[in-house]
Coordinates of C-alpha atoms in Angstrom, one line a residue:
M15 CA 95.7 -84.4 95.3
D16 CA 97.6 -87.7 95.2
T17 CA 97.7 -88.8 91.6
T18 CA 100.2 -91.6 92.0
K19 CA 97.6 -94.3 92.4
K20 CA 95.0 -93.0 90.0
L21 CA 94.6 -94.4 86.5
P22 CA 93.9 -92.1 83.4
L23 CA 90.1 -92.6 83.5
E24 CA 90.0 -91.8 87.2
M25 CA 91.7 -88.5 86.4
V26 CA 89.1 -87.8 83.7
Y27 CA 86.3 -88.3 86.2
H28 CA 88.1 -86.3 88.8
W29 CA 88.2 -83.1 86.6
E30 CA 84.6 -83.8 85.5
S31 CA 83.4 -83.6 89.1
S32 CA 85.8 -81.1 90.6
S33 CA 86.2 -78.5 87.7
P34 CA 83.4 -79.0 85.1
D35 CA 83.4 -75.3 84.2
S36 CA 87.1 -74.8 83.9
L37 CA 88.5 -74.3 80.4
Y38 CA 90.5 -77.3 79.3
M39 CA 91.0 -77.3 75.5
T40 CA 91.1 -74.5 72.9
Q41 CA 90.6 -75.8 69.3
P42 CA 91.2 -73.5 66.3
I43 CA 88.6 -74.1 63.5
G44 CA 89.9 -71.7 60.8
H45 CA 89.6 -67.9 60.1
G46 CA 90.9 -67.1 63.5
K47 CA 88.0 -68.7 65.3
V48 CA 88.2 -71.2 68.1
V49 CA 86.0 -73.7 69.9
E50 CA 86.5 -74.0 73.7
Y51 CA 86.0 -77.2 75.7
T52 CA 85.5 -77.1 79.5
W53 CA 86.3 -80.3 81.3
G54 CA 82.5 -80.8 81.7
R55 CA 81.9 -80.5 77.9
A56 CA 84.9 -82.7 76.9
V57 CA 84.0 -85.5 79.3
N58 CA 80.3 -85.3 78.3
E59 CA 81.2 -85.7 74.6
A60 CA 83.5 -88.6 75.4
R61 CA 80.8 -90.3 77.4
R62 CA 78.4 -90.0 74.4
M63 CA 80.9 -91.4 72.0
A64 CA 81.6 -94.2 74.5
A65 CA 77.8 -95.0 74.5
Y66 CA 77.9 -95.2 70.7
L67 CA 80.9 -97.5 70.7
K68 CA 79.2 -99.7 73.3
S69 CA 76.1 -99.9 71.0
L70 CA 78.3 -101.5 68.3
N71 CA 78.6 -104.7 70.5
L72 CA 82.2 -105.1 69.6
P73 CA 84.1 -108.0 71.2
E74 CA 85.6 -107.0 74.6
K75 CA 88.9 -105.1 74.4
S76 CA 88.6 -104.5 70.7
R77 CA 91.3 -102.4 69.1
I78 CA 90.1 -99.1 67.7
G79 CA 92.2 -97.0 65.4
L80 CA 92.7 -93.2 65.5
I81 CA 94.3 -91.3 62.6
S82 CA 94.4 -87.5 63.0
K83 CA 96.6 -84.6 63.5
N84 CA 96.4 -83.2 67.1
C85 CA 93.0 -81.8 68.0
A86 CA 90.5 -81.8 70.9
H87 CA 88.7 -84.7 69.4
W88 CA 91.9 -86.9 69.5
I89 CA 91.9 -86.6 73.3
M90 CA 88.2 -87.2 73.7
T91 CA 88.4 -90.2 71.4
D92 CA 91.1 -91.8 73.6
W93 CA 88.9 -91.4 76.7
A94 CA 85.8 -92.7 74.8
I95 CA 87.6 -95.8 73.7
W96 CA 88.7 -96.5 77.3
M97 CA 85.3 -95.8 78.7
A98 CA 83.7 -98.3 76.2
G99 CA 86.2 -101.0 77.4
H100 CA 88.4 -101.0 74.4
V101 CA 92.1 -100.4 73.4
S102 CA 93.2 -97.3 71.4
V103 CA 95.5 -97.7 68.4
P104 CA 96.9 -94.3 67.3
L105 CA 98.3 -93.9 63.8
Y106 CA 100.6 -91.1 62.6
P107 CA 98.8 -88.6 60.4
T108 CA 101.6 -88.8 57.8
L109 CA 101.7 -92.6 57.1
N110 CA 101.4 -94.0 53.6
A111 CA 98.5 -96.3 52.6
D112 CA 100.7 -99.4 52.9
T113 CA 101.6 -98.7 56.6
V114 CA 98.1 -97.7 57.4
N115 CA 96.9 -101.1 56.0
Y116 CA 99.6 -103.0 57.9
I117 CA 98.7 -101.5 61.3
L118 CA 94.9 -101.7 60.9
N119 CA 95.3 -105.4 59.9
H120 CA 97.9 -106.3 62.4
A121 CA 95.9 -104.7 65.3
E122 CA 92.7 -106.1 63.8
C123 CA 90.9 -102.7 64.2
D124 CA 87.2 -102.8 63.8
V125 CA 86.6 -99.1 63.9
L126 CA 88.8 -96.1 62.8
F127 CA 88.4 -92.5 63.8
V128 CA 89.4 -90.3 60.8
G129 CA 90.4 -86.8 61.9
K130 CA 92.2 -83.8 60.8
L131 CA 94.5 -84.8 57.9
D132 CA 96.5 -83.2 55.1
D133 CA 96.6 -86.2 52.7
W134 CA 93.7 -88.5 53.4
D135 CA 93.4 -89.4 49.7
M136 CA 96.9 -90.9 49.9
M137 CA 96.0 -92.9 53.0
K138 CA 92.4 -93.9 52.2
P139 CA 93.4 -96.9 50.0
G140 CA 95.0 -98.5 53.0
V141 CA 91.8 -98.7 55.1
P142 CA 90.1 -102.1 54.7
E143 CA 86.5 -102.0 53.6
S144 CA 85.4 -103.9 56.7
V145 CA 86.6 -101.1 59.0
R146 CA 83.8 -98.7 60.2
C147 CA 85.0 -95.1 60.0
I148 CA 83.9 -92.1 62.1
S149 CA 84.7 -88.5 61.0
Y150 CA 85.7 -85.5 63.1
P151 CA 84.4 -81.9 62.4
L152 CA 87.8 -81.0 61.0
S153 CA 88.2 -84.1 58.8
P154 CA 88.7 -84.0 55.1
S155 CA 85.4 -84.5 53.1
N156 CA 84.0 -88.0 53.4
N157 CA 80.7 -89.8 53.8
F158 CA 81.4 -91.4 57.2
E159 CA 79.2 -91.0 60.3
T160 CA 80.2 -87.8 62.0
W161 CA 81.3 -87.1 65.6
D162 CA 78.7 -84.3 66.0
D163 CA 75.8 -86.4 64.8
I164 CA 76.7 -89.3 67.1
V165 CA 77.1 -87.2 70.2
A166 CA 73.8 -85.4 69.4
K167 CA 72.0 -88.8 69.1
Y168 CA 73.5 -90.8 72.0
P169 CA 72.9 -90.0 75.7
P170 CA 76.1 -90.0 77.8
L171 CA 77.4 -93.4 79.2
E172 CA 76.6 -93.2 82.9
G173 CA 78.7 -94.0 85.9
R174 CA 82.4 -94.5 86.2
V175 CA 84.1 -97.2 84.2
E176 CA 86.9 -98.9 86.0
R177 CA 89.7 -100.6 84.1
D178 CA 92.2 -103.0 85.5
P179 CA 95.6 -101.3 86.0
D180 CA 97.5 -104.2 84.3
E181 CA 95.1 -104.2 81.3
M182 CA 96.3 -103.1 77.9
A183 CA 95.2 -99.4 77.3
T184 CA 96.9 -98.7 74.0
I185 CA 99.1 -100.1 71.3
V186 CA 101.7 -97.6 70.1
Y187 CA 103.2 -98.6 66.8
T188 CA 106.8 -97.4 66.7
S189 CA 107.8 -95.1 63.9
G190 CA 110.0 -97.8 62.5
S191 CA 113.4 -96.3 61.4
T192 CA 114.0 -99.8 60.1
G193 CA 111.5 -102.3 58.8
R194 CA 107.8 -102.7 59.8
P195 CA 106.6 -100.8 62.9
K196 CA 106.3 -102.9 66.1
G197 CA 103.2 -102.6 68.3
V198 CA 104.2 -101.6 71.8
M199 CA 101.6 -102.7 74.3
L200 CA 101.1 -100.3 77.2
S201 CA 98.9 -100.9 80.2
F202 CA 96.9 -98.3 82.2
N203 CA 99.5 -98.6 84.9
N204 CA 102.4 -98.0 82.5
M205 CA 100.7 -94.7 81.5
A206 CA 99.7 -93.7 85.0
F207 CA 103.1 -94.2 86.4
A208 CA 104.9 -92.3 83.6
A209 CA 102.4 -89.3 83.7
A210 CA 102.3 -89.0 87.5
G211 CA 106.1 -89.3 87.7
G212 CA 106.7 -86.7 85.0
I213 CA 104.3 -84.2 86.5
E214 CA 105.8 -84.6 90.0
T215 CA 109.4 -84.2 88.6
L216 CA 108.5 -81.0 86.7
G217 CA 106.4 -79.6 89.5
V218 CA 103.6 -78.4 87.1
G219 CA 100.0 -77.6 88.0
P220 CA 96.7 -76.5 86.6
S221 CA 97.9 -72.9 85.9
E222 CA 100.2 -74.0 83.1
R223 CA 99.4 -73.7 79.3
M224 CA 100.7 -76.0 76.5
L225 CA 100.5 -76.0 72.8
S226 CA 99.9 -79.5 71.4
Y227 CA 101.4 -79.9 67.9
L228 CA 103.9 -82.8 67.9
P229 CA 102.1 -86.0 66.9
L230 CA 99.9 -87.4 69.7
A231 CA 100.5 -90.8 68.1
H232 CA 104.1 -90.5 69.6
V233 CA 104.7 -91.3 73.2
F234 CA 106.7 -88.1 73.9
E235 CA 103.6 -85.9 73.2
R236 CA 101.1 -88.4 74.7
T237 CA 102.9 -88.7 78.0
F238 CA 103.7 -85.1 78.7
V239 CA 100.8 -83.4 76.9
E240 CA 97.7 -85.6 76.9
L241 CA 98.5 -87.5 80.1
G242 CA 100.4 -84.5 81.6
S243 CA 97.3 -82.3 81.3
L244 CA 95.1 -85.1 82.7
Y245 CA 97.3 -85.5 85.8
S246 CA 97.9 -81.8 86.5
G247 CA 94.8 -80.1 85.0
F248 CA 96.6 -77.6 82.8
Q249 CA 95.2 -76.0 79.7
L250 CA 95.8 -77.4 76.2
Y251 CA 95.8 -75.3 73.0
F252 CA 96.1 -76.9 69.5
A253 CA 97.8 -75.6 66.4
E254 CA 95.7 -75.0 63.3
S255 CA 98.4 -75.5 60.6
L256 CA 102.1 -74.9 59.9
D257 CA 101.2 -71.5 58.3
T258 CA 99.4 -70.3 61.5
F259 CA 101.9 -71.8 63.9
V260 CA 103.2 -68.4 65.1
Q261 CA 99.6 -67.1 65.7
D262 CA 98.8 -70.4 67.5
L263 CA 101.8 -70.0 69.7
Q264 CA 100.9 -66.5 70.5
R265 CA 97.3 -67.4 71.3
A266 CA 98.5 -70.1 73.7
R267 CA 101.4 -68.2 75.2
P268 CA 102.6 -71.5 76.6
T269 CA 104.3 -71.8 80.0
L270 CA 105.6 -75.3 79.0
F271 CA 106.9 -76.0 75.6
L272 CA 108.2 -79.3 74.0
S273 CA 109.8 -79.7 70.7
V274 CA 112.1 -82.0 68.7
P275 CA 115.7 -81.1 67.7
R276 CA 114.9 -80.4 64.1
L277 CA 112.3 -77.8 65.0
W278 CA 114.6 -76.2 67.7
V279 CA 117.2 -75.8 64.9
K280 CA 114.6 -74.4 62.5
F281 CA 113.5 -71.8 65.1
Q282 CA 117.1 -70.8 65.7
H283 CA 117.8 -70.5 62.0
G284 CA 114.7 -68.3 61.6
V285 CA 116.1 -65.9 64.3
L286 CA 119.6 -65.9 62.8
Q287 CA 118.2 -65.0 59.4
K288 CA 116.9 -61.7 60.8
L289 CA 119.7 -61.2 63.3
P290 CA 123.1 -62.7 62.4
K291 CA 124.8 -64.7 65.1
E292 CA 127.8 -62.3 65.5
K293 CA 125.5 -59.3 65.8
L294 CA 123.2 -61.1 68.3
E295 CA 126.2 -62.2 70.5
R296 CA 127.6 -58.6 70.3
L297 CA 124.2 -57.1 71.5
L298 CA 123.9 -59.7 74.3
K299 CA 127.2 -58.6 75.7
I300 CA 125.9 -55.0 76.2
P301 CA 124.5 -55.0 79.8
V302 CA 121.8 -52.3 79.1
L303 CA 120.5 -54.3 76.0
N304 CA 121.0 -57.8 77.2
K305 CA 117.5 -58.4 78.8
V306 CA 115.7 -56.4 76.2
I307 CA 117.2 -58.4 73.3
K308 CA 116.6 -61.8 75.0
K309 CA 112.9 -60.8 75.6
K310 CA 112.4 -59.6 72.1
V311 CA 113.9 -62.8 70.5
L312 CA 111.8 -65.1 72.8
K313 CA 108.7 -63.0 72.2
G314 CA 109.2 -63.2 68.4
L315 CA 109.3 -67.0 68.8
G316 CA 106.1 -66.9 71.0
L317 CA 108.1 -68.4 73.9
D318 CA 108.5 -65.4 76.2
K319 CA 106.2 -66.9 78.9
V320 CA 107.9 -70.4 78.9
K321 CA 109.1 -71.5 82.3
L322 CA 110.1 -75.0 81.2
A323 CA 111.2 -76.0 77.7
G324 CA 112.0 -79.5 76.7
S325 CA 113.6 -81.4 73.8
G326 CA 113.3 -85.1 73.1
S327 CA 113.0 -87.8 70.4
A328 CA 116.7 -87.4 69.2
P329 CA 119.9 -85.7 70.5
L330 CA 120.2 -81.9 70.2
S331 CA 123.6 -80.4 69.4
N332 CA 125.5 -78.7 72.3
D333 CA 125.8 -75.5 70.3
V334 CA 122.0 -75.2 69.9
L335 CA 121.4 -76.0 73.6
D336 CA 123.9 -73.4 74.6
W337 CA 122.4 -70.8 72.2
Y338 CA 119.0 -71.2 73.8
R339 CA 120.3 -71.2 77.3
N340 CA 122.2 -68.0 76.5
L341 CA 118.9 -66.5 75.6
G342 CA 117.6 -67.4 79.0
L343 CA 115.6 -70.4 77.9
E344 CA 116.9 -73.4 79.8
L345 CA 116.2 -76.2 77.3
L346 CA 115.9 -79.5 79.2
E347 CA 116.7 -82.6 77.2
G348 CA 114.9 -85.8 78.1
Y349 CA 115.2 -89.4 77.0
G350 CA 112.7 -92.2 76.7
M351 CA 111.3 -94.7 74.2
S352 CA 107.9 -95.9 73.1
E353 CA 108.8 -99.1 75.1
N354 CA 108.7 -97.1 78.4
F355 CA 106.1 -94.5 77.5
A356 CA 108.9 -91.8 77.1
Y357 CA 109.6 -92.2 80.9
S358 CA 113.3 -92.7 81.5
H359 CA 115.6 -89.7 82.0
M360 CA 115.3 -86.0 82.2
N361 CA 117.5 -83.0 82.9
K362 CA 116.4 -81.1 86.0
P363 CA 116.6 -77.2 86.2
G364 CA 119.9 -76.2 87.7
R365 CA 121.4 -79.7 87.3
T366 CA 121.8 -79.8 83.5
R367 CA 125.0 -80.8 81.9
T368 CA 125.4 -80.0 78.2
G369 CA 125.5 -83.3 76.1
Y370 CA 123.7 -85.3 78.8
V371 CA 120.0 -86.3 78.8
G372 CA 119.7 -86.1 82.6
E373 CA 119.1 -88.3 85.6
S374 CA 116.8 -91.3 86.0
L375 CA 113.3 -90.2 86.7
P376 CA 111.6 -91.4 90.0
G377 CA 111.2 -95.2 90.0
V378 CA 113.6 -95.8 87.1
E379 CA 116.7 -98.0 87.6
T380 CA 119.5 -97.6 85.1
K381 CA 122.6 -99.6 84.4
I382 CA 125.1 -100.0 81.6
S383 CA 125.8 -103.5 80.2
E384 CA 129.2 -104.9 79.5
Q385 CA 128.7 -104.0 75.9
G386 CA 128.0 -100.4 76.9
E387 CA 124.2 -100.6 76.3
V388 CA 121.9 -98.5 78.4
L389 CA 119.4 -100.7 80.4
V390 CA 116.4 -99.3 82.2
K391 CA 113.7 -100.8 84.4
S392 CA 110.6 -99.2 85.8
P393 CA 106.8 -99.7 86.1
A394 CA 106.5 -97.7 82.9
S395 CA 108.2 -100.6 80.9
M396 CA 105.8 -102.0 78.2
M397 CA 103.9 -105.2 78.5
G398 CA 105.7 -106.4 75.3
Y399 CA 105.2 -106.3 71.5
Y400 CA 101.7 -107.1 70.2
K401 CA 101.6 -110.6 68.6
D402 CA 105.4 -111.0 68.9
D403 CA 106.5 -113.1 71.9
E404 CA 110.0 -113.6 70.6
K405 CA 110.8 -109.9 70.1
S406 CA 109.1 -109.2 73.5
R407 CA 111.5 -111.7 75.2
E408 CA 114.5 -110.2 73.3
A409 CA 113.6 -106.7 74.5
F410 CA 114.4 -107.5 78.1
T411 CA 117.3 -108.9 80.1
E412 CA 116.8 -111.9 82.3
D413 CA 116.4 -109.6 85.3
G414 CA 113.7 -107.5 83.7
F415 CA 115.7 -104.5 82.3
L416 CA 114.6 -103.0 79.0
K417 CA 117.3 -103.1 76.4
T418 CA 117.3 -99.6 74.8
G419 CA 119.7 -100.2 71.9
D420 CA 121.6 -97.0 72.9
K421 CA 125.1 -96.9 74.1
G422 CA 125.8 -94.6 77.0
E423 CA 127.8 -93.6 80.1
I424 CA 126.7 -92.2 83.5
D425 CA 128.6 -89.4 85.3
E426 CA 129.2 -88.9 89.1
M427 CA 125.8 -87.2 89.5
G428 CA 123.9 -90.0 87.8
R429 CA 123.4 -88.1 84.6
L430 CA 123.3 -90.1 81.4
K431 CA 125.1 -89.4 78.2
L432 CA 124.2 -91.2 75.0
T433 CA 127.1 -92.1 72.8
G434 CA 125.4 -93.7 69.9
R435 CA 123.0 -96.5 68.8
I436 CA 124.4 -100.0 69.1
K437 CA 123.0 -100.9 65.7
E438 CA 124.2 -97.6 64.0
I439 CA 127.8 -98.2 64.8
F440 CA 129.7 -99.1 61.6
K441 CA 133.2 -100.4 60.9
T442 CA 135.7 -98.7 58.5
S443 CA 138.0 -100.7 56.2
K444 CA 140.7 -100.3 58.8
G445 CA 138.5 -102.3 61.2
K446 CA 137.7 -99.4 63.5
Y447 CA 134.2 -98.8 64.9
I448 CA 132.5 -95.4 64.5
A449 CA 129.4 -94.1 66.3
P450 CA 127.9 -91.5 63.9
A451 CA 125.7 -89.6 66.3
P452 CA 128.4 -87.6 68.2
I453 CA 130.0 -86.5 64.9
E454 CA 126.6 -85.5 63.5
N455 CA 125.9 -83.4 66.6
K456 CA 129.2 -81.5 65.9
L457 CA 128.2 -80.9 62.3
M458 CA 124.8 -79.6 63.3
S459 CA 126.5 -76.6 65.0
H460 CA 126.8 -75.0 61.5
A461 CA 124.0 -72.6 61.0
A462 CA 123.5 -73.6 57.3
I463 CA 123.1 -77.3 58.0
E464 CA 119.6 -78.6 58.6
M465 CA 120.2 -82.4 58.5
V466 CA 123.2 -84.7 58.4
C467 CA 124.1 -88.3 58.1
V468 CA 127.6 -89.6 58.9
S469 CA 128.4 -92.8 57.1
G470 CA 131.4 -94.7 55.7
A471 CA 131.1 -98.5 56.4
N472 CA 134.0 -100.3 54.7
Q473 CA 135.7 -97.0 53.6
T474 CA 139.0 -95.7 55.0
Q475 CA 137.4 -92.8 56.8
P476 CA 133.8 -91.6 57.4
H477 CA 132.1 -88.9 55.4
A478 CA 129.0 -86.7 56.0
L479 CA 125.9 -86.2 53.8
V480 CA 124.3 -82.8 54.6
V481 CA 121.1 -81.1 53.6
L482 CA 121.1 -77.3 53.7
G483 CA 118.5 -75.3 55.6
E484 CA 115.4 -74.3 53.6
E485 CA 116.3 -70.7 53.4
I486 CA 119.9 -71.4 52.5
R487 CA 119.2 -73.7 49.5
P488 CA 118.1 -71.0 47.0
K489 CA 121.2 -68.9 47.9
A490 CA 123.6 -71.8 47.2
A491 CA 122.8 -71.3 43.4
D492 CA 124.8 -68.0 43.6
E493 CA 128.5 -68.8 42.9
A494 CA 130.0 -66.3 45.4
F495 CA 127.7 -67.5 48.2
R496 CA 128.5 -71.2 47.4
K497 CA 132.2 -70.4 47.5
E498 CA 131.9 -68.7 50.9
L499 CA 129.8 -71.7 52.2
E500 CA 132.4 -74.2 50.9
E501 CA 135.2 -72.4 52.8
S502 CA 133.1 -72.5 56.0
F503 CA 132.5 -76.2 55.5
K504 CA 136.3 -76.8 55.0
S505 CA 136.9 -75.0 58.3
L506 CA 134.2 -77.0 60.0
I507 CA 135.8 -80.3 58.9
K508 CA 139.2 -79.1 60.2
D509 CA 137.7 -78.0 63.6
I510 CA 135.8 -81.3 64.0
N511 CA 138.8 -83.4 63.0
K512 CA 140.9 -81.8 65.8
T513 CA 138.3 -83.0 68.4
V514 CA 137.9 -86.7 67.3
D515 CA 140.1 -89.8 67.2
P516 CA 142.1 -90.2 64.0
H517 CA 139.9 -93.0 62.7
E518 CA 136.8 -90.8 63.2
Q519 CA 138.1 -87.9 61.1
L520 CA 135.9 -86.9 58.2
A521 CA 137.2 -87.4 54.7
F522 CA 134.7 -85.0 53.2
I523 CA 131.2 -83.4 53.3
T524 CA 128.8 -84.0 50.4
V525 CA 126.0 -81.4 50.1
V526 CA 123.0 -83.1 48.7
S527 CA 120.3 -81.3 46.8
D528 CA 117.5 -83.8 47.5
E529 CA 115.0 -83.2 50.2
W530 CA 114.8 -85.6 53.1
S531 CA 111.2 -85.8 54.2
I532 CA 108.6 -88.0 55.8
E533 CA 106.8 -88.2 52.4
N534 CA 109.8 -89.8 50.6
S535 CA 110.5 -92.1 53.6
F536 CA 113.9 -90.5 54.4
L537 CA 112.5 -89.5 57.8
T538 CA 110.2 -91.2 60.3
P539 CA 106.9 -89.5 61.3
T540 CA 108.8 -88.1 64.3
L541 CA 111.5 -86.5 62.0
K542 CA 114.2 -89.1 62.8
L543 CA 116.5 -90.0 60.1
K544 CA 116.0 -93.4 58.4
R545 CA 119.7 -94.1 58.1
N546 CA 119.3 -97.2 56.0
V547 CA 117.1 -95.3 53.4
V548 CA 119.6 -92.4 53.2
E549 CA 122.6 -94.6 52.8
D550 CA 120.9 -96.8 50.2
A551 CA 119.9 -93.7 48.2
Y552 CA 123.6 -92.6 47.7
Q553 CA 125.4 -95.9 47.9
A554 CA 126.2 -96.1 44.1
R555 CA 128.0 -92.7 44.2
V556 CA 130.0 -93.1 47.4
D557 CA 133.2 -94.6 45.8
S558 CA 133.4 -91.8 43.2
W559 CA 133.1 -89.2 46.0
Y560 CA 136.1 -90.8 47.8
A561 CA 138.0 -90.9 44.5
K562 CA 137.7 -87.1 44.1
K563 CA 139.7 -86.5 47.3
Q564 CA 137.9 -83.1 47.8
P565 CA 136.8 -81.8 51.2
V566 CA 133.5 -80.5 50.0
I567 CA 131.4 -82.1 47.2
W568 CA 128.2 -80.7 45.7
Q569 CA 125.7 -83.3 44.6

């Protein structure tokens, strides 16, 4: 079937008519139980919810909010909003009340779907009283109208609703590593182009299985999981919670698996806790054991059936990439932004190059500006920022290329390498410019390090702030272990300093005892570092650290 010219709702109707009895979504509901949704059931419930939304007589193209962790109802809500002629506004399920309030007011949401959430009490004060709320079966306790009551009461909206390809489908609020989130306006055509292109490039079909657990409010998951399943017909499974993640993975036995760098590192650390790196490498060198060990490790992670594994949202260190590839899992890095619905570059099987995010996807033009900035252009590029004409104009060049804010270079095969963020580059007191990302990637090769931030504006040399892995932190209280760790960090600094230019050499590593999390605003909802927040938190101590002239400092 040619999906290239079909819009998301047309794909919904296609599966409803061609495969109504095929299993589409498997939703855990606790105690090991699941609810299964065929295409027919899912579309029927979406049609009923759309009928209810129509009955509210909202102004045409009203913005409707959606705040929930990933679940089957998230997907059905998106469809229902589109069927009713409105615009979906997803909110991250980890936002604080202030940001919830800002987005709902900025988008002028009349209705909010409140779903599966861990901390609704923290968010609730941010919801204006004028907003009508609807609750999912897995929602925290509340007195809102419920999904089940509504779909029982309203007959399905009949016929096929057609939306204009160039009409706004959704507003995606960026996770905001600096300042207030911006509302990225995406049309049905933007979404269709990205989804169809991604599916075509990966060559996936209805027999695939995926576990959906990265936030659907983020374009990475929305493009390749929600829209990916819509354009290829594959099965979706959802995760119940962090505690049940391994069981959820083993239930899904995914053939496609996407994750973000921080989680790939966490999975690796989990394996290395049970099987130290040297021992694993030794076992993999024994021909008789090689395949058995690889299979055992991947099975333990729940990834033994994976044909295609992807990483996105931030760069992954070369060491981690090589480690997975050595296990037989070809981890493909991709690159994209909210502003182009995550559709820009992707590594292709057999054409990967470590440290590169891959080639331009079909229909994407890429060039590097005189300043070294990566510029991209495709039908997936956003309509602009909601209610911000000035920022919308600034986001594009005069000839229509999207300014990514990333520095990069392209090799002879057209593969893109990102060399840092234009705005993250800082200047030392010697007047030399430093891009922190490549140095951070080198530091992340150390098995004990979970997060890192390289800084040093207006200092003689850069330094690194590191957070130890969760399982390493308690051990660091032991003096002998700490001494051993300190020696390995000294060696790490020496090794890195041999590979970088003199002005980029690290003066020291500071091991911080604080936790960097979404809750304390050190990380965005997609687990990216908020560099300005991290730097501000330690600014007052930086001069005293330089004065110590020690390679490793414990804070």
